[in-house]
Short mmCIF file of C-alpha atoms and ligand atoms in Angstrom, two decimals:
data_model
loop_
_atom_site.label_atom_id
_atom_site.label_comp_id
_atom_site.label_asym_id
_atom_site.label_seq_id
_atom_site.Cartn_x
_atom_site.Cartn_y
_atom_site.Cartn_z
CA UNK A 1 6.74 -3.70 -9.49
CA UNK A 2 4.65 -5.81 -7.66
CA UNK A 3 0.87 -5.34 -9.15
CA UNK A 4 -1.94 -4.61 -6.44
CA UNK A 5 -5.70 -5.36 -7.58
CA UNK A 6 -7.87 -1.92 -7.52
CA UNK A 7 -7.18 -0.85 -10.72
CA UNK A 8 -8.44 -4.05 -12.31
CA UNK A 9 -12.41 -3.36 -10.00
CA UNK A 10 -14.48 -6.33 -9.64
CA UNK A 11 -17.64 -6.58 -12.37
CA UNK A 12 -19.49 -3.96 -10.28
CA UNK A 13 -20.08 -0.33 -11.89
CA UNK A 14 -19.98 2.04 -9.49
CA UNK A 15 -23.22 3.71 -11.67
CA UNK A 16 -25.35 0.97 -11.11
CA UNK A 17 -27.29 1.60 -8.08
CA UNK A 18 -25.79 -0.59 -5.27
CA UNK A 19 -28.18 -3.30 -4.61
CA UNK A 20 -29.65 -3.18 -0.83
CA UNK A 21 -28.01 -6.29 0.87
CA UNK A 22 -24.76 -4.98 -1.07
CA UNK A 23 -25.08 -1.84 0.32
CA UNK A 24 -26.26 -2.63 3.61
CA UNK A 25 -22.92 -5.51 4.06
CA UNK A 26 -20.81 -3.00 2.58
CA UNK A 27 -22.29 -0.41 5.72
CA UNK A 28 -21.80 -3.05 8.03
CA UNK A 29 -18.22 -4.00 6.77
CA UNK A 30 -17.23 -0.18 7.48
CA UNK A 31 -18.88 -0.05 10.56
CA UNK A 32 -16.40 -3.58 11.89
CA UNK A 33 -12.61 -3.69 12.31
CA UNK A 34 -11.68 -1.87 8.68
CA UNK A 35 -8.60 -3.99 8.79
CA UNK A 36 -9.67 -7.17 10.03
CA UNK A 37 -12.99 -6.84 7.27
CA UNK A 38 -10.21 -6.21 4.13
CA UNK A 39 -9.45 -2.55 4.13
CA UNK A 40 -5.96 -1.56 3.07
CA UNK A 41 -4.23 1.02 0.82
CA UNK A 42 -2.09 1.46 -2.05
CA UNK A 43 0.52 4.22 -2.96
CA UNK A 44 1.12 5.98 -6.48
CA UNK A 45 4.33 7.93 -7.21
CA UNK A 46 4.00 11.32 -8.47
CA UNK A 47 7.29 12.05 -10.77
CA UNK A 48 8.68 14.62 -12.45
CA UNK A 49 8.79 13.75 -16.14
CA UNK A 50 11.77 15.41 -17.03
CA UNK A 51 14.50 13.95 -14.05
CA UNK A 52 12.28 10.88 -13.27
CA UNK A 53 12.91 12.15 -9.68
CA UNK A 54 10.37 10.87 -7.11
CA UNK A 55 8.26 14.35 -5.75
CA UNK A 56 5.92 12.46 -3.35
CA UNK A 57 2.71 9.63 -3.44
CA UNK A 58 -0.86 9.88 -3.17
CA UNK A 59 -2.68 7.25 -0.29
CA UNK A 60 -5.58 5.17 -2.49
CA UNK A 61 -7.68 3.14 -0.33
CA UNK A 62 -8.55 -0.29 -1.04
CA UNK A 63 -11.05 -2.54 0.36
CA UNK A 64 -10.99 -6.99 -0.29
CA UNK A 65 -14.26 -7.58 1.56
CA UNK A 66 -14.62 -11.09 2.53
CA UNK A 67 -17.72 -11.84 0.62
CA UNK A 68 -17.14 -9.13 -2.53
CA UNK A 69 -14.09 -8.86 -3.50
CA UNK A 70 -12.13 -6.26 -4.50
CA UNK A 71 -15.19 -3.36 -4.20
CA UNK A 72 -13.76 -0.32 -6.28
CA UNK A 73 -13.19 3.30 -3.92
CA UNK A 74 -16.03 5.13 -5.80
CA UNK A 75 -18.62 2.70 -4.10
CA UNK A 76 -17.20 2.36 -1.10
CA UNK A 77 -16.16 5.80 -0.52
CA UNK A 78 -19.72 7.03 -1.40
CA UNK A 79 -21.70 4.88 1.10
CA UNK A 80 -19.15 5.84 3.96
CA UNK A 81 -19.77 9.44 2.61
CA UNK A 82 -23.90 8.59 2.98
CA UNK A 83 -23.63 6.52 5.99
CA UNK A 84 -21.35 8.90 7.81
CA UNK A 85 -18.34 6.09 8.21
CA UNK A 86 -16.23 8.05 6.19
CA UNK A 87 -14.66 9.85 9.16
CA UNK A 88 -13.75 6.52 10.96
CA UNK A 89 -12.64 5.07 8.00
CA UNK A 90 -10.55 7.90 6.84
CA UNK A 91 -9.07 8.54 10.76
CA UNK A 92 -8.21 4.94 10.11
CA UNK A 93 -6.52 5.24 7.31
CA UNK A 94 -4.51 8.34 8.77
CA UNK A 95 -3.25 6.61 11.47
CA UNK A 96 -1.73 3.12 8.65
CA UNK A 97 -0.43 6.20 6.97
CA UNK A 98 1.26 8.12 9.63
CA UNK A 99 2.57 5.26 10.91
CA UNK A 100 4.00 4.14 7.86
CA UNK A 101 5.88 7.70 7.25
CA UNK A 102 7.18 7.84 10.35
CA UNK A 103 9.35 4.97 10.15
CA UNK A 104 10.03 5.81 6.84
CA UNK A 105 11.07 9.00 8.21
CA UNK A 106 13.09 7.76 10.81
CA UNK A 107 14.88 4.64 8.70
CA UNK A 108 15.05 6.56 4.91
CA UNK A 109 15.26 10.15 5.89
CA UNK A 110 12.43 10.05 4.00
CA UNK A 111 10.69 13.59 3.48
CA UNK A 112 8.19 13.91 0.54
CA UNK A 113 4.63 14.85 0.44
CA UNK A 114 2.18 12.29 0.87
CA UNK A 115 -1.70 13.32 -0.76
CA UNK A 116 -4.77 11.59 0.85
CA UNK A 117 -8.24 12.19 -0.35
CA UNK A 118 -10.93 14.11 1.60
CA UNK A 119 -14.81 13.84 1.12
CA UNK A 120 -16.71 17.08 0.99
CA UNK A 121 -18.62 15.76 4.20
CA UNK A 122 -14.83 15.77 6.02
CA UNK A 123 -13.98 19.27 5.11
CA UNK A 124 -17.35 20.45 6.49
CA UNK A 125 -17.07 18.60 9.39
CA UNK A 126 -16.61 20.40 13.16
CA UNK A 127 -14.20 18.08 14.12
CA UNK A 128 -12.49 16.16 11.84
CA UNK A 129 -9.66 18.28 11.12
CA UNK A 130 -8.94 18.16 15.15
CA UNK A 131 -8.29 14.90 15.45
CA UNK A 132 -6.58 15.00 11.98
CA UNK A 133 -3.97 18.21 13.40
CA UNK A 134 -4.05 15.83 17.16
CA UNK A 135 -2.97 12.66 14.74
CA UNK A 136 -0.07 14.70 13.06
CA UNK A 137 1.06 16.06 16.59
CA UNK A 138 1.11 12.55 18.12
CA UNK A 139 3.14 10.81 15.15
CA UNK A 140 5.14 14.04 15.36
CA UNK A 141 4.88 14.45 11.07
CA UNK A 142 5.66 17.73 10.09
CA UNK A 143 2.40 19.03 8.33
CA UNK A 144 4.20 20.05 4.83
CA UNK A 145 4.93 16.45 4.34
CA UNK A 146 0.75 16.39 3.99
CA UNK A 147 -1.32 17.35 1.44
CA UNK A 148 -4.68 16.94 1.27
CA UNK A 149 -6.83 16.32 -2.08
CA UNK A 150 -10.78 17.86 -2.48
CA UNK A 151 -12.91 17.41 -5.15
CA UNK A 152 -15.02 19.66 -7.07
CA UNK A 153 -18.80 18.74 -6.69
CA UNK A 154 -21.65 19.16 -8.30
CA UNK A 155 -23.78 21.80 -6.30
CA UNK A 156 -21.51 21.86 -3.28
CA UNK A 157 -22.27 24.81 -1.39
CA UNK A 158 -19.34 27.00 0.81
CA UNK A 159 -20.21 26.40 4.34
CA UNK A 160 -18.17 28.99 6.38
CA UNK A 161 -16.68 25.35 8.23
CA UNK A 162 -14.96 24.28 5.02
CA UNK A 163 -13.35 27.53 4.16
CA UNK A 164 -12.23 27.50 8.08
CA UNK A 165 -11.03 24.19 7.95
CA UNK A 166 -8.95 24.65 4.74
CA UNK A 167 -7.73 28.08 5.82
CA UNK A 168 -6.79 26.36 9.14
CA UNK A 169 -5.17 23.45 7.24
CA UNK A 170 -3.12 26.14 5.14
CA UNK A 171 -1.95 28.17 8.01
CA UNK A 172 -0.48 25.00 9.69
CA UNK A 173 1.46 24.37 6.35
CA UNK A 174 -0.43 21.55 4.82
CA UNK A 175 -1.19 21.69 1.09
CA UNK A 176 -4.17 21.82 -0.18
CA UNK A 177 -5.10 19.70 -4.00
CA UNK A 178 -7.52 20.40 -6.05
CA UNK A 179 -8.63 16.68 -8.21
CA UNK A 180 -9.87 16.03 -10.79
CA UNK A 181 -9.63 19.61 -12.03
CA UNK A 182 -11.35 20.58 -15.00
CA UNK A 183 -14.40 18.53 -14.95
CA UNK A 184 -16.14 20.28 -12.01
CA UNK A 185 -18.72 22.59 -11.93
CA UNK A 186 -17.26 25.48 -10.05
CA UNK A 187 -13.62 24.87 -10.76
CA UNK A 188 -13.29 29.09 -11.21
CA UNK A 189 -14.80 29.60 -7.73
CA UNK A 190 -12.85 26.81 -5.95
CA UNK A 191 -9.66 28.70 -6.79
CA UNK A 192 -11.08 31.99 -5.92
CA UNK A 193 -12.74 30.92 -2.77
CA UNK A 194 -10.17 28.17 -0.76
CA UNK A 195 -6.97 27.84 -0.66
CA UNK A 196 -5.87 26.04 -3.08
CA UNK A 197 -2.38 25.35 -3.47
CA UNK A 198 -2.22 22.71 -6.23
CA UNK A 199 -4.46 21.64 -9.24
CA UNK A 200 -4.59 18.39 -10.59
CA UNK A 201 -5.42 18.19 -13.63
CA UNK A 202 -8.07 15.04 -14.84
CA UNK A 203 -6.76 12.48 -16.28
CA UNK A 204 -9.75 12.79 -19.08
CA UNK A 205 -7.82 15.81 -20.64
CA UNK A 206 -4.68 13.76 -20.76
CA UNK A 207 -6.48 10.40 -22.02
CA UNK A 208 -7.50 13.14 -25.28
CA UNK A 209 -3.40 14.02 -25.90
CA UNK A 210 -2.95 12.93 -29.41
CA UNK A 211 -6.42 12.83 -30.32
CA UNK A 212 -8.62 15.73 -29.53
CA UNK A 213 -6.89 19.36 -30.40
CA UNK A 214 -9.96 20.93 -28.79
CA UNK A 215 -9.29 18.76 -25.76
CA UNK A 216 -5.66 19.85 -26.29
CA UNK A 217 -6.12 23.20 -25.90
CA UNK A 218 -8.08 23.00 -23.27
CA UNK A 219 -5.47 21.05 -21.54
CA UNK A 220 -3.00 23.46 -22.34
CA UNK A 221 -5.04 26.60 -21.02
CA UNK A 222 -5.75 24.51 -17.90
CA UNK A 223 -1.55 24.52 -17.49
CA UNK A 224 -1.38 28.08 -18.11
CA UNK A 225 -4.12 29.17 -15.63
CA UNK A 226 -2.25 27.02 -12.96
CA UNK A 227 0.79 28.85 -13.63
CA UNK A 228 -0.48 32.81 -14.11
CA UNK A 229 -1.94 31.97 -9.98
CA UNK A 230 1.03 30.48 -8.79
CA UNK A 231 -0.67 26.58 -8.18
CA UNK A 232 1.59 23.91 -8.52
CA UNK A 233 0.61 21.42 -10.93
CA UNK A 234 0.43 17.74 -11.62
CA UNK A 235 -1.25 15.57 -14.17
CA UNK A 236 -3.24 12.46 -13.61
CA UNK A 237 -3.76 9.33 -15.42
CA UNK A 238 -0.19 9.55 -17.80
CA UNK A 239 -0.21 6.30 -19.95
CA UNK A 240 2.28 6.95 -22.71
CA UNK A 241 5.30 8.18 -23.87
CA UNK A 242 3.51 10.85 -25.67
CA UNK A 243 1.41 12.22 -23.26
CA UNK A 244 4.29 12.49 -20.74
CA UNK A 245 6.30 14.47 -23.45
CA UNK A 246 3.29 16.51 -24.31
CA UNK A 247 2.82 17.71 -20.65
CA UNK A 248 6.34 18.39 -20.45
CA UNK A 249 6.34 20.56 -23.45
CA UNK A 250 3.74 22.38 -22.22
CA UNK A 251 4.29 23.50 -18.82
CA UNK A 252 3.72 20.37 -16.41
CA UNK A 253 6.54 18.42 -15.86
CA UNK A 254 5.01 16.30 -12.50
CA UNK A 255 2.71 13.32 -13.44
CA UNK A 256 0.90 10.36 -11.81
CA UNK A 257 -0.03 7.54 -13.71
CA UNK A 258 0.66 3.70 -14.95
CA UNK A 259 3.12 5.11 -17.08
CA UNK A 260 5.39 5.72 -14.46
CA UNK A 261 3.67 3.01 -12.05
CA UNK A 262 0.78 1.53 -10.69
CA UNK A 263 -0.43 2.27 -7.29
CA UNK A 264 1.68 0.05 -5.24
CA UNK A 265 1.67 -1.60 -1.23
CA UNK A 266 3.51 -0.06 1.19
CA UNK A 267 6.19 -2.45 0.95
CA UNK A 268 6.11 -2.73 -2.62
CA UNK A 269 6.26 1.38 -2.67
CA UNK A 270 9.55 1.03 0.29
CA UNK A 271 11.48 -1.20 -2.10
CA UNK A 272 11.03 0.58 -5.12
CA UNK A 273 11.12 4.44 -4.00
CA UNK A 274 11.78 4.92 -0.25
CA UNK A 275 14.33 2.23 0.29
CA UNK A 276 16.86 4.57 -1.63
CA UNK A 277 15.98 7.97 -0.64
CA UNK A 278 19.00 10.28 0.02
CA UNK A 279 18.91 11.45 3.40
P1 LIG B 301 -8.69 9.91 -7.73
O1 LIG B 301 -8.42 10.57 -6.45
O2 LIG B 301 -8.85 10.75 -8.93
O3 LIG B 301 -7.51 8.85 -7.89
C1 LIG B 301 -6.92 8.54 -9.12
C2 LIG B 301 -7.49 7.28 -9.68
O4 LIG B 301 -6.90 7.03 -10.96
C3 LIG B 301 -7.20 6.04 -8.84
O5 LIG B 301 -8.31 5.16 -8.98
C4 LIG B 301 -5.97 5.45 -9.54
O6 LIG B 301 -5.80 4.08 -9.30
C5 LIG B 301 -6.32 5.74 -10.97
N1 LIG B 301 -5.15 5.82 -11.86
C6 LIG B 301 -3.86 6.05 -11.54
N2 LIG B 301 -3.08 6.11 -12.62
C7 LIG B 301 -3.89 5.92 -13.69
C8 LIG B 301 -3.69 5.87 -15.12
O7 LIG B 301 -2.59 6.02 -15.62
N3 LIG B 301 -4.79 5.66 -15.88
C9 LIG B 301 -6.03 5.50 -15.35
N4 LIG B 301 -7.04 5.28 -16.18
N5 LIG B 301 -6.27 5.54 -14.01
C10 LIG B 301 -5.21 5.75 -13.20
P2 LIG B 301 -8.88 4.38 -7.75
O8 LIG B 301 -7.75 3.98 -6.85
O9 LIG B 301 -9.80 3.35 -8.27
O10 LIG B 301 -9.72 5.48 -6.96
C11 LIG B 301 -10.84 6.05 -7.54
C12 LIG B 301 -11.32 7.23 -6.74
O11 LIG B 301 -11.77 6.83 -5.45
C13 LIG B 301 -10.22 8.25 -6.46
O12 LIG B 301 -10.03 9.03 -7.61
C14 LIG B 301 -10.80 8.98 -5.29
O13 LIG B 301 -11.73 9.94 -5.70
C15 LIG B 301 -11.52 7.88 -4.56
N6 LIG B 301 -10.69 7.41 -3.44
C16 LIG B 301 -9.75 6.43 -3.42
N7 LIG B 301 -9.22 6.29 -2.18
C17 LIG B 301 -9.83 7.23 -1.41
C18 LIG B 301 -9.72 7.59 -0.02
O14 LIG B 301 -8.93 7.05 0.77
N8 LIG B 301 -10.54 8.59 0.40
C19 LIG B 301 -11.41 9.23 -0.43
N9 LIG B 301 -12.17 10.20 0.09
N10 LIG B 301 -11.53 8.92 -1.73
C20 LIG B 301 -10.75 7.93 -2.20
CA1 LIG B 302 -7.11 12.04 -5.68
CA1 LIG B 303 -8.29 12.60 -9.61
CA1 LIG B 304 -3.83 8.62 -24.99
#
């Protein structure tokens, strides 16, 4: 498999507080033509440990900025999320990806889900989710073949708008992911409040398989709380052998990670898994 940079981020920690002229070229990249300034994105195959069978990707977004590099999502993501690009870039990035399912769709038959991450200031937004449902209409993609991903934040607070939104996305047939599960503050009340249809669990449980039994059972009750309210379930950031065999064992067969493949191009991701989908 062809190997994309992203995963390997340039020197910059996302912690470190983004230096001004960084962050204000960064603002002004995402305010320009996303494509013609570096933007792009990457695909990662989520697969069921025990077949191998393909079950559907999740959309990463990448960005080669002419002067930076390879800047990694966290930073980038987070000043579109301050600056209030994130809508244009993520409409962007909806209409590369629609586009590219399409003709999947019409050349490969091909009909699995694809995930794309959503920023808390998206899912509270008026009118984001209108063009998002007008995007799907005009590609004509049929909305269970999209599932969107939200994250658990620290102190977010349930504005009416995000509960309509995701109810709205739900009744239309779109899925709706919970990341990074586990390591949020109000994991309990995200499941109780939206409707969530799918948990993904952290990769920081998995990373502990083998070496933490705490961690382990915590993991394990994580698996058993999807199951006993019906969520689907898939694990992030699989590395090994054992960890894939551990999940298995224990309830959650459907993984993501470099174990089963990196996040690849589009047309790295075609050869490799769409190129030889049944129709
Ligand atoms: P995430 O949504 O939790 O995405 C999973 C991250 O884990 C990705 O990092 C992926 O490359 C990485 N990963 C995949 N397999 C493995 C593995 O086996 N081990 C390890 N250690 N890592 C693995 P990436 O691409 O750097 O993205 C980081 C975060 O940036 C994402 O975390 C997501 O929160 C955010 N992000 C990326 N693209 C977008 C986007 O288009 N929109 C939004 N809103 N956020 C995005
Ligand atoms: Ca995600
Ligand atoms: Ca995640
Ligand atoms: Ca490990």
């Amino acid at each position: 498999a062809k190997e994309v940079p992203g995963s390997f981020h340039s020197f910059f920690n996302p912690l470190m507080r983004t230096s001004y002229n960084r962050k204000s070229a960064i603002e002004k990249g995402l305010k320009g033509n996303l494509k013609e300034n570096g933007f792009y994105y990457v695909l990662q195959p989520q697969v069921d440990g025990n077949t191998g069978q393909l079950v559907g990707a999740e959309v990463l977004s990448r960005w080669n900025h002419p002067e930076f590099g390879e800047i990694s999502p966290p930073e980038f993501i987070q000043i579109a999320e301050e600056s209030g690009e994130i809508f244009s870039l993520t409409s962007h990035l909806l209409v590369e990806v629609f586009t590219q399912i399409k003709e999947w769709q019409n050349r490969f038959g091909w009909n699995l889900k694809t995930a794309i991450n959503m920023t808390p200031s998206l899912l509270s937004d008026p009118t984001f989710f209108d063009n998002f449902f007008e995007l799907l209409e005009c590609f004509k993609i049929p909305s269970h073949l999209i599932e969107i991903e939200i994250t658990e934040q620290a102190e977010l607070t349930y504005s009416s708008k995000t509960l309509e939104n995701l109810l709205l996305c739900k009744s239309k047939g779109i899925s709706i992911a919970i990341d990074d599960f586990g390591t949020g503050f109000s994991m309990i009340s995200y499941l109780t409040h939206f409707p969530i249809n799918k948990i993904k669990i952290d990769k920081s449980f998995v990373q502990k398989i083998g070496q933490n039994r705490k961690s382990e059972a915590v993991l394990t009750s994580l698996i058993h709380l999807a199951h006993s309210i019906e969520c689907d379930l898939v694990a992030e950031g699989v590395e090994t052998l054992e960890e894939s065999l551990f999940l298995q064992e224990n309830g959650c067969p459907v993984h993501q990670g470099y174990f089963y493949d990196k996040p690849l191009a589009p047309d790295a991701f075609e050869r490799n898994y769409v190129q030889d989908f049944i129709k």
